[in-house]
Amino acid sequence: MSNSIKHTPTPKKGIAGRIFYFFPFQLVLLHIKRNQLLLLFWLILYLFMTGVIGKSYGIPYLFLAPEYLGEVNFLSFAILGFSIGGFIMAFNIYSYIIYASEFQFLATLSRPFIKFCYNNHIIPFIFVITLFFKAYAFQVDEELMSNTMALWNLFSLGIGILLFLIVSTLYFVRFDKNVHEISGKDASYFEKLLASGKEATLIKKIKWYQRIGRKQKWRVDTYMGNLIKIKMARRSDHYDKELLKKVFKQNHINASFFEIVLIASFIILGLFRDIDWVIIPAGASIFLIFTIFLLLFSALYSWFKGWTLTIVIIGLIFFNYASKNYDMFNFTNYAYGIDYQKKASYSYDSLRKLSANKTNYNESFTHTLQILENWKKKNMVHTNKKPKMVIFNISGGGLRAGLWTMSVITKLDSITNGKLLKQTQLITGASGGMIGASYLRELYLQSLTDKSINLSDSKYLDNICKDLLNPMAFSIATTDFFIRSQKVYNGPYTYSKDRGYFFEQKLIENLGVLKNKKLFEYYLPEKEAQIPMIIFSPSITNDGRRMLISPQPVSYLTYCDTTFGTSTYSSLENIEYSQLFKDNNAKNLDFTTAIRMNATFPYVLPMVSLPTSPPIEIMDAGLRDNYGLKTSLEFIRAFKDWITENTSGIIIIEIRDKQKYFEVENLESGSIMQRLSTPFATVYGNILKTHDYNNDQLLKNALDWFPGKIDVVSFYLNQNENEEISMSFHLTDFDKKKIIAAFNSKDSQNSLGKLLELFER
């Protein structure tokens, strides 16, 4: 007879019981019953990936076609896969720390943590398989890749996932110990105890009264011994319970050290954000953020158990305090180039005095009249015919608006033989559209002295399409939420680096222009009417006012005559940036910062804090006026007499990233949840529609007070609701082709015909 003793399995109740009490299934049930927060992480990622939420902002693209160093390729998918592997391992570590003691048979197995990971695979497996199918279809349909290339990228994704899992497994193979290794007794010792009916006494026995009220353990009949083999679960009731606890405790500690090293590695990696190859795909950064949260919480739980939530709350209170009192933890975002040592007063009385300053009004009005005279002189060199004045109103909408704006203006200028930009006096608008307009204007300025620049060159359209999300997402994942020790030096001023800074640097890199460009550097070109004026109008989050930013004095747009009736109590809607911050070196502002302030989409970009008392913060111009029409009409009102006398009329060219008409939703057909959320959802969802209603009314009223002729020509990107291009800082190849081709649509060609007709009048 062999000396080896066979392990006695737990009693079974047929095949059905073995299937139901299969360890992977029991873990899923346990997650559903007790750990909804962990499941919420997976659910959010799943909804992101499938486009159920975030589709209009391009979030699914980040998972289905990750971009690295400007390319969607084998390497970008490998990095995404590596980050997914990290999240899967964080999920396993967190689950093991929380639940392992519920399944005491694990302590009797070799490599208990690794065995646990084998069995905790159902949720990650469903996610990864869905991702593979979705990513394949997306690459072929949206990124226009071949089937072979799409499959090759998916192979890379799988390699990336496996690589992280293998690396982490190697760590746990060394430190992952079971009850036999810790006790120094082999399996035969415990089997003899089982046969004799005794309990192991290597550690002090648990008293009978300590057993009262103990938590019922989850039953497991079968488990995955490895990836291809199913085994029967051992009995563990003959093992000393304190010994089993010691097994799980040492594995918890080993896991927590692994977590701490990973978190520290992520933060250290973030310190090298200036290096291009360090910036991982945005989708990978999202997984990185989720991974860090899981690792932090599970590491804390390993050490503090029931005190974990208390420690987290204390930590949040500490970071909130530190962010206000210590620069290292200061999450304030700055406008680069201006002085923050002095604080401008932002009280109502101070603003009222600023807006009522007649001297500022007169000087700015006279100054702009000279700009208009220069514009007139330029446009009447070879003719005595009064020119049409062109004003552009540009909508926001991420890179789709930027590309659409550039595509439309360059084509219109080419078709009109350069007449369009020459006769353009003013450009206003919001967000992504103004990024495209600012880029095009800079190219136009350079083309006046560099004849090699052809505005119609497709490379400039390619530049505006390049990804802007990666550096921002990576910055959020690594250091923005934890510590901001890195500084950026701008002349005599020092600021902290964050995703706002990296957004500007990436914008400069993508466009190939605007590096070190200051707001004041456009003063002379605009004054001499070489280029159109641009007026940015970001919103002030504190009170909803608009901050008007221009290198030129524009007090005529903010002037409020306090001698006229109730205007003494005017709401003072418009604030002139250069006057409010005249003591802060205002016009030394980086031009890319002005662009960013005008395009600060909530949470994606940080709100800029300006040096006022009390402090104010700036966000996207689209919050108040997504098309810039308010600014345009105020400009026309201020100079209506000159415009009427010296032009043959005004052409307002509206470039929209969406059509103006829309179908009414049938709210009655919605679910109960939809009806409950409607009052809140419609407030946000109808903001742009409200802008359209207000703008139509403003234009209608303008016909009463403006004696000249105003014509409006709209070029809009017609989008089907089910095939809407995302409002994101990332575009697919299919999106790019679709946007550029939209100029050839019937509606765009009708608008072109109308515009050409107006130029001939």
GROMACS .gro file of C-alpha atoms in nm, residues 2 19 28 99 137 201 236 284 295 300 324 333 383 446 491 565 583 588 592 745:
model
   20
    2SER     CA    1   0.129   0.344  -0.084
   19ILE     CA    2  -2.166   2.325  -1.152
   28VAL     CA    3  -1.950   3.634  -0.945
   99TYR     CA    4  -1.299   3.771  -0.005
  137ALA     CA    5  -1.546   4.624  -3.612
  201THR     CA    6  -0.285   2.308   1.723
  236SER     CA    7  -1.043   2.278   0.531
  284ALA     CA    8  -0.476   5.325  -2.127
  295LEU     CA    9  -0.482   4.957  -0.571
  300LEU     CA   10  -0.528   5.046   0.267
  324LYS     CA   11  -0.510   7.529  -0.033
  333ASN     CA   12  -0.452   7.608  -1.298
  383THR     CA   13  -1.164   9.960  -5.675
  446GLN     CA   14   0.275   8.386  -4.214
  491GLY     CA   15   0.964   8.475  -1.845
  565GLY     CA   16  -3.189  10.501  -1.631
  583ASP     CA   17  -0.149   9.561  -1.363
  588ASN     CA   18   0.187   8.889  -2.210
  592THR     CA   19  -0.236   7.916  -2.661
  745SER     CA   20  -2.319   6.848  -4.958
   0.00000   0.00000   0.00000
